mmCIF file of C-alpha atoms and ligand atoms in Angstrom:
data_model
loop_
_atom_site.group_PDB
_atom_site.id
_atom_site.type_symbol
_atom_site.label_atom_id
_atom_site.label_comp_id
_atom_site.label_asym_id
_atom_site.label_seq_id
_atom_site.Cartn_x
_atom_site.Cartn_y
_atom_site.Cartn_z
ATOM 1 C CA UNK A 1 93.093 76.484 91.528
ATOM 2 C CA UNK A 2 93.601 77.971 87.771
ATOM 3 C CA UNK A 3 97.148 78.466 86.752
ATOM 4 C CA UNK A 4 96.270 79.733 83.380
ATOM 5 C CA UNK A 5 97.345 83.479 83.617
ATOM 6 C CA UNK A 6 95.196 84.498 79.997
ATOM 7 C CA UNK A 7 92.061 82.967 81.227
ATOM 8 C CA UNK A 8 92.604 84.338 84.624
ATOM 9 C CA UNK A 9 93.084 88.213 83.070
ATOM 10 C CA UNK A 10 90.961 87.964 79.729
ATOM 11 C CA UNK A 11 87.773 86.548 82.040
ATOM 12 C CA UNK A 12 87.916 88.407 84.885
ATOM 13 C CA UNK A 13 84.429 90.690 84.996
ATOM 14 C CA UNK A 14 83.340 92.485 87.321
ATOM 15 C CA UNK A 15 80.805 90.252 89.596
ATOM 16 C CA UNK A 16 77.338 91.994 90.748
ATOM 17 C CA UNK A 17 75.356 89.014 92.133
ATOM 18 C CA UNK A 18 76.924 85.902 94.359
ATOM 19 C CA UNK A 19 76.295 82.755 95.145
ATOM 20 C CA UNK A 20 75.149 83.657 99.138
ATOM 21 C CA UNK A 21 75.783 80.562 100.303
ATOM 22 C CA UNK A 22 79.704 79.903 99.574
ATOM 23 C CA UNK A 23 81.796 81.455 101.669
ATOM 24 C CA UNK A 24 85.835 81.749 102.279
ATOM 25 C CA UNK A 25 87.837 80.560 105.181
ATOM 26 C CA UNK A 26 89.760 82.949 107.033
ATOM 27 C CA UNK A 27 93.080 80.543 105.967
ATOM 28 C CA UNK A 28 91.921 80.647 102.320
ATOM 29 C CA UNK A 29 91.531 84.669 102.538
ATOM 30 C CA UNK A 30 94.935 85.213 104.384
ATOM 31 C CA UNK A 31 96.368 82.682 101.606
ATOM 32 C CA UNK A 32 94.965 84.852 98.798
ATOM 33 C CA UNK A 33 96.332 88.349 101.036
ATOM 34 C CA UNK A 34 99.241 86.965 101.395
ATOM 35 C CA UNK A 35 99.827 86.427 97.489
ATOM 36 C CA UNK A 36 98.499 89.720 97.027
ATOM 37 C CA UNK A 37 101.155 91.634 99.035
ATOM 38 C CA UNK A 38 103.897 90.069 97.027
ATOM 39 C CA UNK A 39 103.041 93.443 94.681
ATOM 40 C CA UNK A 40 105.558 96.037 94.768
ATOM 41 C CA UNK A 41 105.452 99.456 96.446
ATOM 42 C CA UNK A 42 107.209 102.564 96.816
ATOM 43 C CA UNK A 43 110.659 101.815 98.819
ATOM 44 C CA UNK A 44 108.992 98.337 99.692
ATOM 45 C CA UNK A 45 106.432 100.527 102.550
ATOM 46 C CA UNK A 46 103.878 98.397 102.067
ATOM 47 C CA UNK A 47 101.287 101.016 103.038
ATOM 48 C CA UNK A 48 98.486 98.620 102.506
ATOM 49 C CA UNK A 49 95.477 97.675 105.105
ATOM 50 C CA UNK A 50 92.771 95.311 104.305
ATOM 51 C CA UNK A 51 89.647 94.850 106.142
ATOM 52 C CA UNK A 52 87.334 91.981 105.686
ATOM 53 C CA UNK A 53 84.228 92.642 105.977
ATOM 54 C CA UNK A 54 82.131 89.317 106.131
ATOM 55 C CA UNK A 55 79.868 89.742 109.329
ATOM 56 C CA UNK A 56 76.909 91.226 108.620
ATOM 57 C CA UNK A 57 77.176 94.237 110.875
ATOM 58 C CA UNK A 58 80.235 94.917 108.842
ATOM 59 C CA UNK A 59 78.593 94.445 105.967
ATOM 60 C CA UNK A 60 75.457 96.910 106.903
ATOM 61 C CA UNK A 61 77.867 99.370 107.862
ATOM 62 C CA UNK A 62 79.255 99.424 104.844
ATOM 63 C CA UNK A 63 75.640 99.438 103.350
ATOM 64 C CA UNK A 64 74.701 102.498 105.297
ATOM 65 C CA UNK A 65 77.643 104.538 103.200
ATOM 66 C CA UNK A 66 77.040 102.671 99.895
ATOM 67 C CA UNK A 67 74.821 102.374 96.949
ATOM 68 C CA UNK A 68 76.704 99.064 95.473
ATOM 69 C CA UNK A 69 73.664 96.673 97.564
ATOM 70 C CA UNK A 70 74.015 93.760 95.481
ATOM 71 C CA UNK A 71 77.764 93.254 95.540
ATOM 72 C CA UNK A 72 78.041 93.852 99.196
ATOM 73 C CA UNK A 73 75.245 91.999 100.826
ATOM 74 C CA UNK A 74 75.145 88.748 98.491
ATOM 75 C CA UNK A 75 79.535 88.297 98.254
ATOM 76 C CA UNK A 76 81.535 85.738 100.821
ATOM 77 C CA UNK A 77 83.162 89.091 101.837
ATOM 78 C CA UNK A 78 84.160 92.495 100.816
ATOM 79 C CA UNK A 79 87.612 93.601 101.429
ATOM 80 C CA UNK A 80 88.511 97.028 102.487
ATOM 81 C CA UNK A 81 92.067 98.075 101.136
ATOM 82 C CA UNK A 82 92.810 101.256 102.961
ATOM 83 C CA UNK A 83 96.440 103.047 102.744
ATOM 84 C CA UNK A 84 98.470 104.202 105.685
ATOM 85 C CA UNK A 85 99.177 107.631 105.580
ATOM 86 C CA UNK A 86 101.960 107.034 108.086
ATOM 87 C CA UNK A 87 103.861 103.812 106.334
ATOM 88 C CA UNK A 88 107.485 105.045 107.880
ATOM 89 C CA UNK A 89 106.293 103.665 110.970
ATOM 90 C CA UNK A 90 107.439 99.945 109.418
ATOM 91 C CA UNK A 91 110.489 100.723 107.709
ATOM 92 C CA UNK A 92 112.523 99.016 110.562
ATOM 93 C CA UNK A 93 110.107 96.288 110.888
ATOM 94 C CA UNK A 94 110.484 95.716 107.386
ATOM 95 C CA UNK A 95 114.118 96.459 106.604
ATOM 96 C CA UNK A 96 115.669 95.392 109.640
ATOM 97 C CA UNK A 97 113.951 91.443 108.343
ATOM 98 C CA UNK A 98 115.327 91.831 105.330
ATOM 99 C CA UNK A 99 119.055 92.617 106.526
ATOM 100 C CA UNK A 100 118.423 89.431 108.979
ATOM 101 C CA UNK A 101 117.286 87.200 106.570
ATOM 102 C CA UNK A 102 120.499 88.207 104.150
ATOM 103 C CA UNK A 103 118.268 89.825 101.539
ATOM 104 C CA UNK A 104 119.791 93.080 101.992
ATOM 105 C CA UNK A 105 123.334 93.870 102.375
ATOM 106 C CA UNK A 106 124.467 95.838 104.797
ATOM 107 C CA UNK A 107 125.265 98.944 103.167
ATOM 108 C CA UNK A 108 122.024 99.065 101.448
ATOM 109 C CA UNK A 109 120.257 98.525 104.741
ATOM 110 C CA UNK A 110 122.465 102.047 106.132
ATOM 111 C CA UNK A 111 121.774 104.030 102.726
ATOM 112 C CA UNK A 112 117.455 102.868 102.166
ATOM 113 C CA UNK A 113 116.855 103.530 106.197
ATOM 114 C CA UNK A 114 119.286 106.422 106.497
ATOM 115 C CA UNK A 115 117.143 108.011 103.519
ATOM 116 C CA UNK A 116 113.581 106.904 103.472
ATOM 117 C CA UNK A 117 112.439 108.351 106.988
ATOM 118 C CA UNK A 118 113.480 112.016 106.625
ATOM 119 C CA UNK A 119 112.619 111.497 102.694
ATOM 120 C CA UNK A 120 108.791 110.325 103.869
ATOM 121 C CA UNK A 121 108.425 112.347 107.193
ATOM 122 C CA UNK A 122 108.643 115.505 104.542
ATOM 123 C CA UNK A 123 105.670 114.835 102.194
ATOM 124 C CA UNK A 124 102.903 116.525 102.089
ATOM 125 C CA UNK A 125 99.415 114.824 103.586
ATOM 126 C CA UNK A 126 98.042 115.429 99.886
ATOM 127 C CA UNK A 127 101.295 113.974 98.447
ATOM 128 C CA UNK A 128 101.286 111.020 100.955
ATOM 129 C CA UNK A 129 97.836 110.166 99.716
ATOM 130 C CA UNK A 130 99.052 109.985 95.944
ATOM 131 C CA UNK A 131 101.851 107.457 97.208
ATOM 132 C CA UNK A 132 99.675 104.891 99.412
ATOM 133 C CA UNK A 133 96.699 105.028 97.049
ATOM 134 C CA UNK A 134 99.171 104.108 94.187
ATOM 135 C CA UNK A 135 100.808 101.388 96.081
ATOM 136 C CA UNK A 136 97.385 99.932 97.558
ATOM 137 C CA UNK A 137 96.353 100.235 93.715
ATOM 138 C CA UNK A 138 98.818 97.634 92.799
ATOM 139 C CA UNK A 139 97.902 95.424 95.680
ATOM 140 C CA UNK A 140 94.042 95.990 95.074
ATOM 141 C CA UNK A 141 94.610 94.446 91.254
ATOM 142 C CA UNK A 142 97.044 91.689 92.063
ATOM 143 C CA UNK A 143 94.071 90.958 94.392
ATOM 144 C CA UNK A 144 91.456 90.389 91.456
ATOM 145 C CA UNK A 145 93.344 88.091 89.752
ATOM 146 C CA UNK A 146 94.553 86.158 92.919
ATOM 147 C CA UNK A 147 90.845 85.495 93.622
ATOM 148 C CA UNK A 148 90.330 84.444 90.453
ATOM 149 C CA UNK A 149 93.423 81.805 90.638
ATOM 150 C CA UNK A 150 91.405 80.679 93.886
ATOM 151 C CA UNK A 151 87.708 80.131 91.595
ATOM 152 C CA UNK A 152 86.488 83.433 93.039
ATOM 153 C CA UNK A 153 84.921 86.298 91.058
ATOM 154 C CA UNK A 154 85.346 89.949 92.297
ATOM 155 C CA UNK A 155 84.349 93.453 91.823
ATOM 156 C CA UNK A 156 86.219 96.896 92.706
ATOM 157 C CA UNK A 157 83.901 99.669 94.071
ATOM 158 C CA UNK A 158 84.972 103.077 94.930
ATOM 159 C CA UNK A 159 80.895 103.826 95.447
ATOM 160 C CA UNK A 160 81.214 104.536 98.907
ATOM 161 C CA UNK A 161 81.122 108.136 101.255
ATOM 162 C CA UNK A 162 85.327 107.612 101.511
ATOM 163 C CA UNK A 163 85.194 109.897 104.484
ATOM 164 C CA UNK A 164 83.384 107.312 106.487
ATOM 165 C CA UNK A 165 84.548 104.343 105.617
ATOM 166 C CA UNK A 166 87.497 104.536 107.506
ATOM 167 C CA UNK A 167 85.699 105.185 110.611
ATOM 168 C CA UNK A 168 83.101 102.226 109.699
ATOM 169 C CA UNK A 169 85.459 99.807 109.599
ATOM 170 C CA UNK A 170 87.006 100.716 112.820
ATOM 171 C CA UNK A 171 89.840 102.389 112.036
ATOM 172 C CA UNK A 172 91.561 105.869 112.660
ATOM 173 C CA UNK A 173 90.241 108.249 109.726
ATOM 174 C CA UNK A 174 93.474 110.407 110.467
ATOM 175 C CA UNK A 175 95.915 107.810 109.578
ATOM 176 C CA UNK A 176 93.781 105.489 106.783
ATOM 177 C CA UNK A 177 92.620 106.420 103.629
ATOM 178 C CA UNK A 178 90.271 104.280 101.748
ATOM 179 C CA UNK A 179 91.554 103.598 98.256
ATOM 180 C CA UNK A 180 88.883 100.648 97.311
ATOM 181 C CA UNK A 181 86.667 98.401 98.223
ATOM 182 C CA UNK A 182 86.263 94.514 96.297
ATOM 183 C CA UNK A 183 83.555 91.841 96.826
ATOM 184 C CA UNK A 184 84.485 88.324 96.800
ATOM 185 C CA UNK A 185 82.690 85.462 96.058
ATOM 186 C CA UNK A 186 81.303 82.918 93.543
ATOM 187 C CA UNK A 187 79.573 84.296 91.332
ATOM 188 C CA UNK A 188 75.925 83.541 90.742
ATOM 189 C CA UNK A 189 75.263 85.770 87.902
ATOM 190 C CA UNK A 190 78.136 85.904 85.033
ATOM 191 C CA UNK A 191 79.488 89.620 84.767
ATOM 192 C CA UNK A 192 78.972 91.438 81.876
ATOM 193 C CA UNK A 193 81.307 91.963 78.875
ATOM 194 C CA UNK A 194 83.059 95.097 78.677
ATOM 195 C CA UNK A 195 84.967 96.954 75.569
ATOM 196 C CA UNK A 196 88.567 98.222 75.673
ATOM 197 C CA UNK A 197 89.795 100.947 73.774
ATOM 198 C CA UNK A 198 92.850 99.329 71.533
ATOM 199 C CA UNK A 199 96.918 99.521 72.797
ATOM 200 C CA UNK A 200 97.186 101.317 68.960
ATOM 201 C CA UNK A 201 94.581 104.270 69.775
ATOM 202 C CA UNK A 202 95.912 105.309 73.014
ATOM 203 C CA UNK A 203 100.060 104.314 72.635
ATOM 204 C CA UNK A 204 102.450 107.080 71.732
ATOM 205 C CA UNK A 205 105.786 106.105 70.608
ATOM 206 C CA UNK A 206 108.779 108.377 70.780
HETATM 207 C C1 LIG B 301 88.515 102.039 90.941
HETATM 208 C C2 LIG B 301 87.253 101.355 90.456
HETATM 209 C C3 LIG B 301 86.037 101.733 91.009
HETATM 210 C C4 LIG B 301 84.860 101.079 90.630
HETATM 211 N N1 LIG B 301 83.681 101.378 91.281
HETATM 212 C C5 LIG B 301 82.594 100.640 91.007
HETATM 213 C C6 LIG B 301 81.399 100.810 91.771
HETATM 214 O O1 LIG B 301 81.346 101.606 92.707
HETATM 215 N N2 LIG B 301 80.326 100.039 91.465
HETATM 216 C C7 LIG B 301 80.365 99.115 90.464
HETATM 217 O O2 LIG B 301 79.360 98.437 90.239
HETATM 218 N N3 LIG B 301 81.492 98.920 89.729
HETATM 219 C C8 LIG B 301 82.599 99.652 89.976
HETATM 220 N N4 LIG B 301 83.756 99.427 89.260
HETATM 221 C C9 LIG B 301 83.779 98.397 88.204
HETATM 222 C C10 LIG B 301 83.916 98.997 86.783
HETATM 223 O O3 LIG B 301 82.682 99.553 86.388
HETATM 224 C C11 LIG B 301 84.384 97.892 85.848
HETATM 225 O O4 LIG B 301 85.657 97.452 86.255
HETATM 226 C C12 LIG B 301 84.476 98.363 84.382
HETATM 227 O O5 LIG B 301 83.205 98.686 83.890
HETATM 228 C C13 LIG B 301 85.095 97.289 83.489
HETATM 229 O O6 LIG B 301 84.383 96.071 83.602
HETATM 230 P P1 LIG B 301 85.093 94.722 84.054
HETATM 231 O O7 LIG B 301 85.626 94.927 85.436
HETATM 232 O O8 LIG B 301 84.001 93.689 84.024
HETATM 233 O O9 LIG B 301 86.199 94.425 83.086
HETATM 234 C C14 LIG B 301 84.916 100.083 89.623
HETATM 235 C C15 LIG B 301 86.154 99.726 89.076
HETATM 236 C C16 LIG B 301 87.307 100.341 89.495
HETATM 237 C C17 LIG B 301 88.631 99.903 88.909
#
């Protein structure tokens, strides 16, 4: 495990080739999940889905809709973060635990669930979109650097047919929305350097 936070952000690359023969545990992958939904989210929705794909009829089906060959076929696994268009649907699962467990006083428990459920059930499906893929954003890039806590290397792809991926990974296009897709793995190959335009050139002050 690497607890140093600057060598886990200034060295993370993104990772084309991996080692094929290390793979992750299921435990080890739920581990690293669960660190990466401590992110925050919109009214605490969680509209986040992850699929692992580490079999390799997932991964071909994947491969069938994508160009990125190398990060798919030679990685441990490559999670699928999808966003649920319909997130309302755990806002008592959710807040009801968190009145329980006394992280939520009452009258913040009445106001959140009295609002949140009319306030959601009203967006658009185009506005709905903006809000998961935001949240499942935030999730998707506490996810890099979790893997790289764990000694794993990663890579974000949005190269994929979106429309299909839902439906590839066996779930309802109607309700998921792909928002990324990351390999995982060790890698074999170091990733490449990359430049970053400065704080200075693109900060406004006011
Ligand atoms: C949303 C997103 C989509 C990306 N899609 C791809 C992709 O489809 N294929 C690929 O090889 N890299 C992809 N990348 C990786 C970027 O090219 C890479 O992050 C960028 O060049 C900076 O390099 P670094 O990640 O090594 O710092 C994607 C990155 C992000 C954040």
């Amino acid at each position: 495990m690497n607890n140093d936070f600057k060598d886990i952000l200034l060295n993370r690359k993104s990772v084309k080739v991996y080692d094929e023969d290390v793979k992750i545990s299921h435990e080890e992958m739920l581990e690293m999940l669960d660190e990466t939904v401590t992110a925050p989210s919109a009214v605490n929705l969680q509209p986040w889905r992850f699929v692992v794909a580490e079999s390799k009829e997932a991964k071909d089906a994947i491969l069938e809709i994508s160009t990125n060959v190398n990060q798919v076929s030679s990685s441990a696994a490559v999670v699928v973060f999808f966003g649920d268009l319909q997130p309302q649907a755990n806002l008592n699962k959710i807040y009801d635990e968190a009145l329980a467990t006394g992280k939520m006083p009452k009258e913040v428990y009445d106001r959140q669930v009295g609002f949140i459920k009319p306030f959601y059930d009203g967006f658009s499906e185009q506005w709905m979109r903006e809000v998961v893929k935001i949240d499942t954003s935030l999730a998707a890039m506490q996810f890099m650097l979790v893997v790289r806590e764990h000694g794993y290397d990663t890579n974000a792809m949005t190269g994929y047919e979106a429309d299909k991926m839902a439906e590839k990974m066996g779930l309802d296009p109607k309700r998921y929305v792909p928002v990324m897709m990351i390999s995982v793995g060790k890698a074999k190959e170091a990733g490449y350097d990359s430049v970053r335009m400065p704080a200075k050139d693109i900060t406004e002050f006011k």
